[in-house]
PDB file of C-alpha atoms in Angstrom:
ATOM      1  CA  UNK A 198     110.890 110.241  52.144  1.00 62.00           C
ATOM      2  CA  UNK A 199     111.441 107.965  55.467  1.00 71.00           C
ATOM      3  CA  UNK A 200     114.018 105.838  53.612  1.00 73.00           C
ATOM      4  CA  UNK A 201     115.722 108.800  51.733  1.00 75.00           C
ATOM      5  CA  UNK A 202     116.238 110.321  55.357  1.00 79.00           C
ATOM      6  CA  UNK A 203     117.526 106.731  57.093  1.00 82.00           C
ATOM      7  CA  UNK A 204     120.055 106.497  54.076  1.00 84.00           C
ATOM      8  CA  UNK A 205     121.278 109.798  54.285  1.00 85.00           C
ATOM      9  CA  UNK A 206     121.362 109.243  58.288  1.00 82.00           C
ATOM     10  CA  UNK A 207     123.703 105.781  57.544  1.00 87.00           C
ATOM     11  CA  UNK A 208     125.649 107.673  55.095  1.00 90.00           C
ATOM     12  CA  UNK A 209     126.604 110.772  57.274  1.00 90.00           C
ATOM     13  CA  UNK A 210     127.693 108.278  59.788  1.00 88.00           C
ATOM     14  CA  UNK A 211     129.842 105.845  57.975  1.00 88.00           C
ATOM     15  CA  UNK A 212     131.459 109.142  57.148  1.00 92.00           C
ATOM     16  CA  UNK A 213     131.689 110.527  59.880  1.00 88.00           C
ATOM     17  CA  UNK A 214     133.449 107.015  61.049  1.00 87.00           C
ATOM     18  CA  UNK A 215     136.076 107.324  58.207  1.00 89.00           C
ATOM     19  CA  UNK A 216     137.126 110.614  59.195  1.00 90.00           C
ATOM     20  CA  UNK A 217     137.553 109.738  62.639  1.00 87.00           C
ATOM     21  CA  UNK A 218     139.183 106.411  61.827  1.00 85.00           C
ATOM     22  CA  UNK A 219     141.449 108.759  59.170  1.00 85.00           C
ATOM     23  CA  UNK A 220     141.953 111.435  62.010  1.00 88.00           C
ATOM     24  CA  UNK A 221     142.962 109.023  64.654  1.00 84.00           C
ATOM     25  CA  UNK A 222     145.696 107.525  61.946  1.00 82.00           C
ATOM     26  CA  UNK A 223     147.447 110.703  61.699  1.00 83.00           C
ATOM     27  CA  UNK A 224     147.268 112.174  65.175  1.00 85.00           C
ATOM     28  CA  UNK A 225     148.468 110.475  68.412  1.00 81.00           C
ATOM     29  CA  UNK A 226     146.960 112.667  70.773  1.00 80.00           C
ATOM     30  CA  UNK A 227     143.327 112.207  69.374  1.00 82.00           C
ATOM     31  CA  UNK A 228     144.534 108.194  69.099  1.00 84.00           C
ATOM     32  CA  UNK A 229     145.509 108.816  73.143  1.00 80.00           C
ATOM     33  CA  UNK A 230     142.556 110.490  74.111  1.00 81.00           C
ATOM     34  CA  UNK A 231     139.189 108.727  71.674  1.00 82.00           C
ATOM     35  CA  UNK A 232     141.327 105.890  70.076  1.00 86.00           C
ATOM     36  CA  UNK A 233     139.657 104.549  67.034  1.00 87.00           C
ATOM     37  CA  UNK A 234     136.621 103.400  66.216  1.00 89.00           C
ATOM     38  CA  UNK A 235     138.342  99.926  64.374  1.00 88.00           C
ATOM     39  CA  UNK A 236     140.257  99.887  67.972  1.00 88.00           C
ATOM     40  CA  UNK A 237     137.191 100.381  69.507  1.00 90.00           C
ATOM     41  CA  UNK A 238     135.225  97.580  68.050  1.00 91.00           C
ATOM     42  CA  UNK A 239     138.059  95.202  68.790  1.00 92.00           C
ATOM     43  CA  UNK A 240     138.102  96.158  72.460  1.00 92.00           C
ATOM     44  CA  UNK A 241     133.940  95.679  72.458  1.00 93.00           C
ATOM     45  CA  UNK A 242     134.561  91.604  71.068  1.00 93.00           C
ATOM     46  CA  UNK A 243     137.122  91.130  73.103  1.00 93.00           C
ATOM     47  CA  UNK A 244     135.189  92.460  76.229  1.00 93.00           C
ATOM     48  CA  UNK A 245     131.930  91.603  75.646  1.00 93.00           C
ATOM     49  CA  UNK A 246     130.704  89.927  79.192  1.00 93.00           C
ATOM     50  CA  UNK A 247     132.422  92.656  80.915  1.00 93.00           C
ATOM     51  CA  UNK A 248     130.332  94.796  78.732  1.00 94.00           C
ATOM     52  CA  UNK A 249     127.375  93.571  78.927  1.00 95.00           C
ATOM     53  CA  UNK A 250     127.668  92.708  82.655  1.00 94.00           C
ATOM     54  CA  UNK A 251     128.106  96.813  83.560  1.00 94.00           C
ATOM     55  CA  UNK A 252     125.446  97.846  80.993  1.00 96.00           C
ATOM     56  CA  UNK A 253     122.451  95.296  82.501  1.00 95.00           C
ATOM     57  CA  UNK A 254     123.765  96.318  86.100  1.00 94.00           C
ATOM     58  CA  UNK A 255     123.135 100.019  84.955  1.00 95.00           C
ATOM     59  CA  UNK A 256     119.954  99.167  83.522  1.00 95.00           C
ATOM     60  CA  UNK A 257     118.429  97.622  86.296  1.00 95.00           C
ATOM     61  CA  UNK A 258     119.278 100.485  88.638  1.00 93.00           C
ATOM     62  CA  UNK A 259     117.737 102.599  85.666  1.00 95.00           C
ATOM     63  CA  UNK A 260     114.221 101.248  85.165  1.00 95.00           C
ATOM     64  CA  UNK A 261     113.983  99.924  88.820  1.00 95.00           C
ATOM     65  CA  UNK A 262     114.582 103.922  89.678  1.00 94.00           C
ATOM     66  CA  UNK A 263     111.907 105.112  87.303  1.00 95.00           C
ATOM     67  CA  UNK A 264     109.269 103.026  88.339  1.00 95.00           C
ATOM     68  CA  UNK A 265     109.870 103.587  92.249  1.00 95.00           C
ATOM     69  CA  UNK A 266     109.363 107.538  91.147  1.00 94.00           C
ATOM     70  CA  UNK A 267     106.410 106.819  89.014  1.00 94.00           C
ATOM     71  CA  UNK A 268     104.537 104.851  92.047  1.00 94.00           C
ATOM     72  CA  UNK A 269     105.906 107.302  94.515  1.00 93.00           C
ATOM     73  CA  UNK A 270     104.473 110.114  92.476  1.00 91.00           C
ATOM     74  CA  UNK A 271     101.602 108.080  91.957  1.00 91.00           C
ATOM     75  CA  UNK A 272     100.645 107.740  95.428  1.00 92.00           C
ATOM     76  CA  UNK A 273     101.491 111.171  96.334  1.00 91.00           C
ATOM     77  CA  UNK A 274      99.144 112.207  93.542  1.00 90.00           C
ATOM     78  CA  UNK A 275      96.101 109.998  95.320  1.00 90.00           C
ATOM     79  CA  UNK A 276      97.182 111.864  98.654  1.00 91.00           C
ATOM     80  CA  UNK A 277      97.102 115.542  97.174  1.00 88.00           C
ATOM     81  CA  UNK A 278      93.326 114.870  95.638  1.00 85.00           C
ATOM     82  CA  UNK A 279      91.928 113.906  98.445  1.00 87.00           C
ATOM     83  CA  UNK A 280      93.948 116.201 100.372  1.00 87.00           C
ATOM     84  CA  UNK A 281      93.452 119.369  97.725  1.00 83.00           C
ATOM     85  CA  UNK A 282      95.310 121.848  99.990  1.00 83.00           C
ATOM     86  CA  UNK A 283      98.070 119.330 100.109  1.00 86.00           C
ATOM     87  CA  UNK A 284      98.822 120.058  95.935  1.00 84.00           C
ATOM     88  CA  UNK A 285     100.102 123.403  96.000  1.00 83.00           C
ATOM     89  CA  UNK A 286     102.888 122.698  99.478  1.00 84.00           C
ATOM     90  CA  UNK A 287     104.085 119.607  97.757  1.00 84.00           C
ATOM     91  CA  UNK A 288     104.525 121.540  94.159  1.00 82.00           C
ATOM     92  CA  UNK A 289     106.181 124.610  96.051  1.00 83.00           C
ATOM     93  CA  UNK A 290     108.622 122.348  98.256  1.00 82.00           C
ATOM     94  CA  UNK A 291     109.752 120.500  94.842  1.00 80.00           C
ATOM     95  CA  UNK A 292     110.093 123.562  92.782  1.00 80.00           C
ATOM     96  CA  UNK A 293     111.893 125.323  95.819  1.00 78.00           C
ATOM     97  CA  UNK A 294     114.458 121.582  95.913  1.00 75.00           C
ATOM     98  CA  UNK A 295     115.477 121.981  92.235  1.00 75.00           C
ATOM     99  CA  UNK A 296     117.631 125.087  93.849  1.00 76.00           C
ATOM    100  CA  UNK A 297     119.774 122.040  94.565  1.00 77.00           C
ATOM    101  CA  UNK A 298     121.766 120.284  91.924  1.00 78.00           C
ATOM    102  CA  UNK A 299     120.408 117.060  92.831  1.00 73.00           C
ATOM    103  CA  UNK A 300     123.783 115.169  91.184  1.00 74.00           C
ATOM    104  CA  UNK A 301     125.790 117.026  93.931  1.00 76.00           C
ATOM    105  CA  UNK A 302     123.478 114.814  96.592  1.00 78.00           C
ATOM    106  CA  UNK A 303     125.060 111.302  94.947  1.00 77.00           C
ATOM    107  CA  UNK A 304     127.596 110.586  97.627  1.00 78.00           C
ATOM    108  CA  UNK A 305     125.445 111.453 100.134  1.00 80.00           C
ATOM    109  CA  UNK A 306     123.309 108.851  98.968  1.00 79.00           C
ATOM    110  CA  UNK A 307     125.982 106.606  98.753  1.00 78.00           C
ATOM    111  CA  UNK A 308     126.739 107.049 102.641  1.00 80.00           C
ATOM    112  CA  UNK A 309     123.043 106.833 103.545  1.00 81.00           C
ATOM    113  CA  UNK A 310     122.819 103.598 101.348  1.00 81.00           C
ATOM    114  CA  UNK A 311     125.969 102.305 101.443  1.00 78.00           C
ATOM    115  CA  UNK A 312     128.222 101.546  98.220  1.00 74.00           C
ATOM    116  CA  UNK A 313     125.533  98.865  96.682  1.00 82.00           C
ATOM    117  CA  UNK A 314     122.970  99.098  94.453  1.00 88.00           C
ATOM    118  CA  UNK A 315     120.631 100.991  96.461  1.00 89.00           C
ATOM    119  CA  UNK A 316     121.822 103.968  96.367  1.00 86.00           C
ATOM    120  CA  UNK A 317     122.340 103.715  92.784  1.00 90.00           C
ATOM    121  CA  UNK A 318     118.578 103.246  92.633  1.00 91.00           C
ATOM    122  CA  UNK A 319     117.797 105.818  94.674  1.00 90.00           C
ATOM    123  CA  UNK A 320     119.610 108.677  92.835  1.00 89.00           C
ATOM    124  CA  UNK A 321     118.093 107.464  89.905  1.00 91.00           C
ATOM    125  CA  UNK A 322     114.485 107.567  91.065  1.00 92.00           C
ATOM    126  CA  UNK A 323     115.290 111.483  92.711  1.00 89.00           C
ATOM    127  CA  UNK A 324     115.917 112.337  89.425  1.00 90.00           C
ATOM    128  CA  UNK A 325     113.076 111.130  87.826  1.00 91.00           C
ATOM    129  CA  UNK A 326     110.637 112.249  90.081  1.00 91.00           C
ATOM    130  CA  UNK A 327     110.270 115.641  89.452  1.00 88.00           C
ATOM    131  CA  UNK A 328     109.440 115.901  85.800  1.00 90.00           C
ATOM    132  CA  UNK A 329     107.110 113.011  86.130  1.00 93.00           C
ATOM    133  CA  UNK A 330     105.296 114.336  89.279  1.00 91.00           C
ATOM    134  CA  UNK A 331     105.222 117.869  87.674  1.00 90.00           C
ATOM    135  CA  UNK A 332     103.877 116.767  84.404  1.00 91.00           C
ATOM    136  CA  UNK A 333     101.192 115.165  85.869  1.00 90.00           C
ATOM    137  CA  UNK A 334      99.676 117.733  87.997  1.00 88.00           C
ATOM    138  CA  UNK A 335     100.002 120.184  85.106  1.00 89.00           C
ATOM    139  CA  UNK A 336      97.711 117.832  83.547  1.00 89.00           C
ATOM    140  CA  UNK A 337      95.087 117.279  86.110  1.00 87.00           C
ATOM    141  CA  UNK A 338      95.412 121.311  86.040  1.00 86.00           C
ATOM    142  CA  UNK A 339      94.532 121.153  82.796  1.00 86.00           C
ATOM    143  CA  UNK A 340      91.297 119.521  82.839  1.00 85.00           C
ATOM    144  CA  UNK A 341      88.524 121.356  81.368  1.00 85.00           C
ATOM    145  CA  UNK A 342      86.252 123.370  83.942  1.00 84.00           C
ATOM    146  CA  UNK A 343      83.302 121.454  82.192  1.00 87.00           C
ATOM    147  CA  UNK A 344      84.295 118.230  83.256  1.00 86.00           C
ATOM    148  CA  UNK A 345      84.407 119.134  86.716  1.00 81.00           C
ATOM    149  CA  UNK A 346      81.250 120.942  86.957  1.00 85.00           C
ATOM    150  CA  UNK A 347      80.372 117.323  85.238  1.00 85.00           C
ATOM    151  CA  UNK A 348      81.386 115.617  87.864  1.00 85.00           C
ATOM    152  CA  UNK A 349      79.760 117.680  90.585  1.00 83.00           C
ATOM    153  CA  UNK A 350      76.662 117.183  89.212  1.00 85.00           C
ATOM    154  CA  UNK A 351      76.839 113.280  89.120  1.00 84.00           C
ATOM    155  CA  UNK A 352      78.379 113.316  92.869  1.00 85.00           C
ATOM    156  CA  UNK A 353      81.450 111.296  91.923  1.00 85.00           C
ATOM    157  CA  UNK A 354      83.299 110.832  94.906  1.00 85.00           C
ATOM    158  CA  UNK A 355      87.116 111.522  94.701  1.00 84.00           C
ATOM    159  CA  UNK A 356      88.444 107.817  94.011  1.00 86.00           C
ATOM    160  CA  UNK A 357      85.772 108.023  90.853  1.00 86.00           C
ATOM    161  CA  UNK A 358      87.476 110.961  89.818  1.00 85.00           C
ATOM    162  CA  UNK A 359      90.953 110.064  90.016  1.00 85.00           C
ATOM    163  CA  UNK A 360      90.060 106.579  88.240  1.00 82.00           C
ATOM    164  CA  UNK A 361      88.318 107.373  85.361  1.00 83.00           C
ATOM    165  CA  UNK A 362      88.829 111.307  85.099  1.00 86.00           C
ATOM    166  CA  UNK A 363      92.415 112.866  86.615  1.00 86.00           C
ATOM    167  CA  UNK A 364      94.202 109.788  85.511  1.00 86.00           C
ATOM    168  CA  UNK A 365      92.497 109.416  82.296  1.00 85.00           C
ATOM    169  CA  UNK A 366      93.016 112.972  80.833  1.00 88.00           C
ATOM    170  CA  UNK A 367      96.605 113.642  82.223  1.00 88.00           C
ATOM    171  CA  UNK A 368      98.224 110.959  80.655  1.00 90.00           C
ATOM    172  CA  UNK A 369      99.367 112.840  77.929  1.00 90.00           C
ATOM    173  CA  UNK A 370     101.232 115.014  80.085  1.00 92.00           C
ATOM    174  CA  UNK A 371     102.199 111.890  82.526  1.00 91.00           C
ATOM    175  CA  UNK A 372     103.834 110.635  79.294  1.00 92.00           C
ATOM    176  CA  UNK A 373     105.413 113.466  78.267  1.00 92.00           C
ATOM    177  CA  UNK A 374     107.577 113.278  82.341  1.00 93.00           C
ATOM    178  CA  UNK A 375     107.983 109.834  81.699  1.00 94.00           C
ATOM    179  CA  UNK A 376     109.913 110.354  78.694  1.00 93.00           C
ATOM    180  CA  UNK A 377     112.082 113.148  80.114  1.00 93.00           C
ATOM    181  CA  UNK A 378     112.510 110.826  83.574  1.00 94.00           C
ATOM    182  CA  UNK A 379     113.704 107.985  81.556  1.00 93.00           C
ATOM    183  CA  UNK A 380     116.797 109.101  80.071  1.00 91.00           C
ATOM    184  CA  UNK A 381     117.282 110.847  83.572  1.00 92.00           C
ATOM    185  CA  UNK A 382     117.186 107.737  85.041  1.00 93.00           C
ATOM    186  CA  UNK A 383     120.218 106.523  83.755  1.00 93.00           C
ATOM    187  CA  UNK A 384     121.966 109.854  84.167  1.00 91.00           C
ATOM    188  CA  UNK A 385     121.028 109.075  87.777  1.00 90.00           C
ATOM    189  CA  UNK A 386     122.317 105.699  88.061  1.00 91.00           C
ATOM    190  CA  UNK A 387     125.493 106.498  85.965  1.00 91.00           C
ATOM    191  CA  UNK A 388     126.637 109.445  88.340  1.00 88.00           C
ATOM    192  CA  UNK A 389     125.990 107.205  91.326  1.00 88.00           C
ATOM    193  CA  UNK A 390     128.154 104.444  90.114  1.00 89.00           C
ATOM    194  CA  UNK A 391     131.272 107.142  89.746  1.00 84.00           C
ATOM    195  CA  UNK A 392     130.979 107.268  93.733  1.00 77.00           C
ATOM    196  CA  UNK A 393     132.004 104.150  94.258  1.00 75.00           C
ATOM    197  CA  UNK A 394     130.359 100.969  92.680  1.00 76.00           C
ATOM    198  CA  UNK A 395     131.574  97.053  92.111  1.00 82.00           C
ATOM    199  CA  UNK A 396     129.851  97.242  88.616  1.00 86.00           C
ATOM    200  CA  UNK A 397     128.018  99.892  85.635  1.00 90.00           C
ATOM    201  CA  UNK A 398     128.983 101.667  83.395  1.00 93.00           C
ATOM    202  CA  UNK A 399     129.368 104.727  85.577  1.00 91.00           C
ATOM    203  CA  UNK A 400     132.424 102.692  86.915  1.00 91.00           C
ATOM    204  CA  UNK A 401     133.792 102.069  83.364  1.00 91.00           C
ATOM    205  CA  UNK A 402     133.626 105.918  82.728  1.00 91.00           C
ATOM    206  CA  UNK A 403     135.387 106.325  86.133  1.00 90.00           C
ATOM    207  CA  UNK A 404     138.060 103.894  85.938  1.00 90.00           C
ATOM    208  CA  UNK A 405     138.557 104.974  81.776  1.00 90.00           C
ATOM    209  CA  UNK A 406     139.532 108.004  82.981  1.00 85.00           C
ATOM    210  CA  UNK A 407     141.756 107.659  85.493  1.00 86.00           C
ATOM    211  CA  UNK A 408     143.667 104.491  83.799  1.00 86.00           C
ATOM    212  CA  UNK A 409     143.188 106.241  80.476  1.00 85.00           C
ATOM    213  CA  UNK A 410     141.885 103.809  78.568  1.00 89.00           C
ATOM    214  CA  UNK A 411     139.658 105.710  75.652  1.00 91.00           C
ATOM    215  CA  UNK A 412     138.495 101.935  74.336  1.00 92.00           C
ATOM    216  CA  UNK A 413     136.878 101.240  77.702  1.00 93.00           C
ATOM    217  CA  UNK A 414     135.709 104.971  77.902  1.00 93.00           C
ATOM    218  CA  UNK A 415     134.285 104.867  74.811  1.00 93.00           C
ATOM    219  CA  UNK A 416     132.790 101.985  74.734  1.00 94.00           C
ATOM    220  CA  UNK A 417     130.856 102.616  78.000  1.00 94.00           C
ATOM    221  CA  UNK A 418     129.712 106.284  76.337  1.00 93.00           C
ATOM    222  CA  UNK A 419     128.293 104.208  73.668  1.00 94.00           C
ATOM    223  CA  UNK A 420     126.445 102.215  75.845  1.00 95.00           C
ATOM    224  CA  UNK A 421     125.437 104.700  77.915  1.00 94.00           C
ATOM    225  CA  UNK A 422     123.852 106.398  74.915  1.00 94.00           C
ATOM    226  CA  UNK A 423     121.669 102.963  74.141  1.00 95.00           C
ATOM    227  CA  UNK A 424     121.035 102.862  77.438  1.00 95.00           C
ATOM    228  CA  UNK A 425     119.194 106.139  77.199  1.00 93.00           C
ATOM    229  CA  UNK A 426     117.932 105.167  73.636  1.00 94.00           C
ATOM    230  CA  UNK A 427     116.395 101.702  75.263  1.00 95.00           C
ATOM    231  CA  UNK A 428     114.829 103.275  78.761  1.00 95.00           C
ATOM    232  CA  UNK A 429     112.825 106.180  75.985  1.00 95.00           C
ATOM    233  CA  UNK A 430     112.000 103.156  73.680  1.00 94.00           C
ATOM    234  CA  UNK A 431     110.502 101.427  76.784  1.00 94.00           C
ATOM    235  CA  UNK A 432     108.109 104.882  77.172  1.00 94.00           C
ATOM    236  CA  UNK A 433     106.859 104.914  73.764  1.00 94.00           C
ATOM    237  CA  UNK A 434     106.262 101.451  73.974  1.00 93.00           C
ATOM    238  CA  UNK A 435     104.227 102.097  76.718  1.00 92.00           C
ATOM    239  CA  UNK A 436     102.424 104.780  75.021  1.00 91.00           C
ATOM    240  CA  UNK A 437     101.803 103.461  71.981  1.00 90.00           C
ATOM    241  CA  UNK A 438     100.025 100.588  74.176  1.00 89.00           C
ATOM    242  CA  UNK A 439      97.530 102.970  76.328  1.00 87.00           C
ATOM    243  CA  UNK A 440      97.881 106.206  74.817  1.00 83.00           C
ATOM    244  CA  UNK A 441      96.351 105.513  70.940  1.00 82.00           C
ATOM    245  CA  UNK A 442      92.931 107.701  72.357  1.00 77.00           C
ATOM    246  CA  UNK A 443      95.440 110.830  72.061  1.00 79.00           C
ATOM    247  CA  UNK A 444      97.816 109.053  69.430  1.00 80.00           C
ATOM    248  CA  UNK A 445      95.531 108.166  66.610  1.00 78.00           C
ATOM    249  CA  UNK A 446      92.623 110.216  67.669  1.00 75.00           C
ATOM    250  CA  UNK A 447      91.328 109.904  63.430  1.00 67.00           C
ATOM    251  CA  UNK A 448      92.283 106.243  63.509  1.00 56.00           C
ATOM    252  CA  UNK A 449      89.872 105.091  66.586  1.00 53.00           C
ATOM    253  CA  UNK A 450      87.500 107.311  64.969  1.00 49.00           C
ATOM    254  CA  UNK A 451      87.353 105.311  61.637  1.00 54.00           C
ATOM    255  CA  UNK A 452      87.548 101.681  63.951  1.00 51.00           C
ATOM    256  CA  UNK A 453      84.155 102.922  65.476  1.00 50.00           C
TER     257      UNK A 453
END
C-alpha cells in the first residue's frame, strides 16, 4: 500500500512538472513570472555554490535559533517549578505577546542586532519559543493527579520531580512544539534575512523579486521548502531516538 501511494505521489508530480514545463512554453507571462522548471534546473547547476552557500547560512541561523528557544524554555521551565506561582504570569504574558505579529518585530531586531547573523538568530528563536514553551507546560499540566499525590508521599524534592517526572511525561507534548518550532524556525530566519542580510535564502527571495529573476526565486522557494522538510526530519529523528516509550508502547512491551 506504502509503495502504491509513493508511485502515485512520483507520478502526480512528474505530471504536474509537464504541465508546467507545457504551460510555461505557451505563455510568456507565466515564463516571466515562475520560468520553467527545465530553466530552473539549469539555473540550480549553474549556481550551485551560491546555492548552497545561502541555504547552509539559513540553516545555521535555523537550528542555532531552535535550540537557543528550547534551552531558554528549558530553563524558564526549571524556574516556574520551583517558583509555582511564577507558571501562570509567564503563560499569561506570552499568550497576551502573540497579540503582536512577531514577523512585524524583524527589523527591529535587525537594529538591536545589527545586519549580521544575530539577529537572524534571534528572530528565529522568538518564533520558536512559544509553541515549544506552551507545549510543554500543557504537558506537565497534564500529569495525572496520582502521580503527584505519588510523589508527595515519597518527599521528592522539586529537582527529583522535574528529572525523572515533569520532564519524563511531557515529552510527548515537548515534541509535538518542537515540531511546530522547527519549520518556524526557518520562517524566522528567512524573514530576517529580507531586512537586510550579506547571505540566505531570505536574500535570494528578496533580491528575486526586485531584479525579477523567477530562476533565483524559485530556486530559493525550493530550498526553503527542504529547509523546512530537513529542520522537521531533525525532530523526528530526535524522537524516534528518546521517545520509543510513547512511540512503540506494544514494541518495548514484547522486548521485555
Amino acid at each position: 500500500m506504502r509503495l502504491k501511494n509513493t508511485i502515485w505521489f512520483i507520478l502526480v508530480i512528474l505530471l504536474a512538472g509537464w504541465a508546467w514545463e507545457y504551460a510555461a512554453a505557451h505563455n510568456q507571462k507565466l515564463m516571466l513570472l515562475l520560468s520553467a522548471p527545465s530553466h530552473i534546473k539549469t539555473y540550480f547547476f549553474d549556481n550551485t555554490g551560491m546555492l548552497g552557500t545561502a541555504f547552509r547560512i539559513t540553516f545555521i541561523e535555523s537550528i542555532t535559533g531552535l535550540i537557543i528557544a528550547t534551552v531558554s524554555c528549558f530553563l524558564i521551565m526549571i524556574i516556574c517549578c520551583f517558583i509555582p506561582a511564577l507558571m501562570r504570569f509567564v503563560v499569561s504574558f506570552m499568550v497576551a505577546s502573540q497579540v503582536i505579529p512577531l514577523i512585524t518585530l524583524a527589523p527591529l531586531f535587525i537594529i538591536l542586532f545589527g545586519g549580521g547573523i544575530m539577529a537572524k538568530i534571534m528572530m528565529s528563536a522568538l518564533l520558536c519559543f512559544f509553541p515549544i514553551f506552551i507545549n510543554m507546560a500543557n504537558g506537565i499540566k497534564l500529569i495525572d493527579r496520582n502521580i503527584h499525590e505519588l510523589l508527595y508521599v515519597y518527599n521528592a524534592t522539586t529537582a527529583q520531580k522535574i528529572r525523572y517526572v515533569y520532564f519524563s511525561l511531557s515529552l510527548p507534548q515537548l515534541m509535538a512544539g518542537l515540531k511546530i518550532a522547527a519549520t518556524l524556525a526557518t520562517i524566522g530566519a528567512i524573514v530576517a534575512e529580507f531586512n537586510g542580510a550579506d547571505a540566505g535564502l531570505g536574500k535570494n527571495l528578496f533580491l528575486a523579486a526586485k531584479r525579477l529573476e523567477p530562476e533565483l526565486m524559485m530556486n530559493s522557494l525550493f530550498l526553503a521548502g527542504a529547509l523546512g522538510a530537513l529542520m522537521y526530519g531533525i525532530v523526528i529523528l530526535i524522537e524516534n531516538r528518546v521517545g520509543k516509550w510513547y512511540l512503540y508502547p506494544k514494541s518495548n512491551a514484547d522486548e521485555k
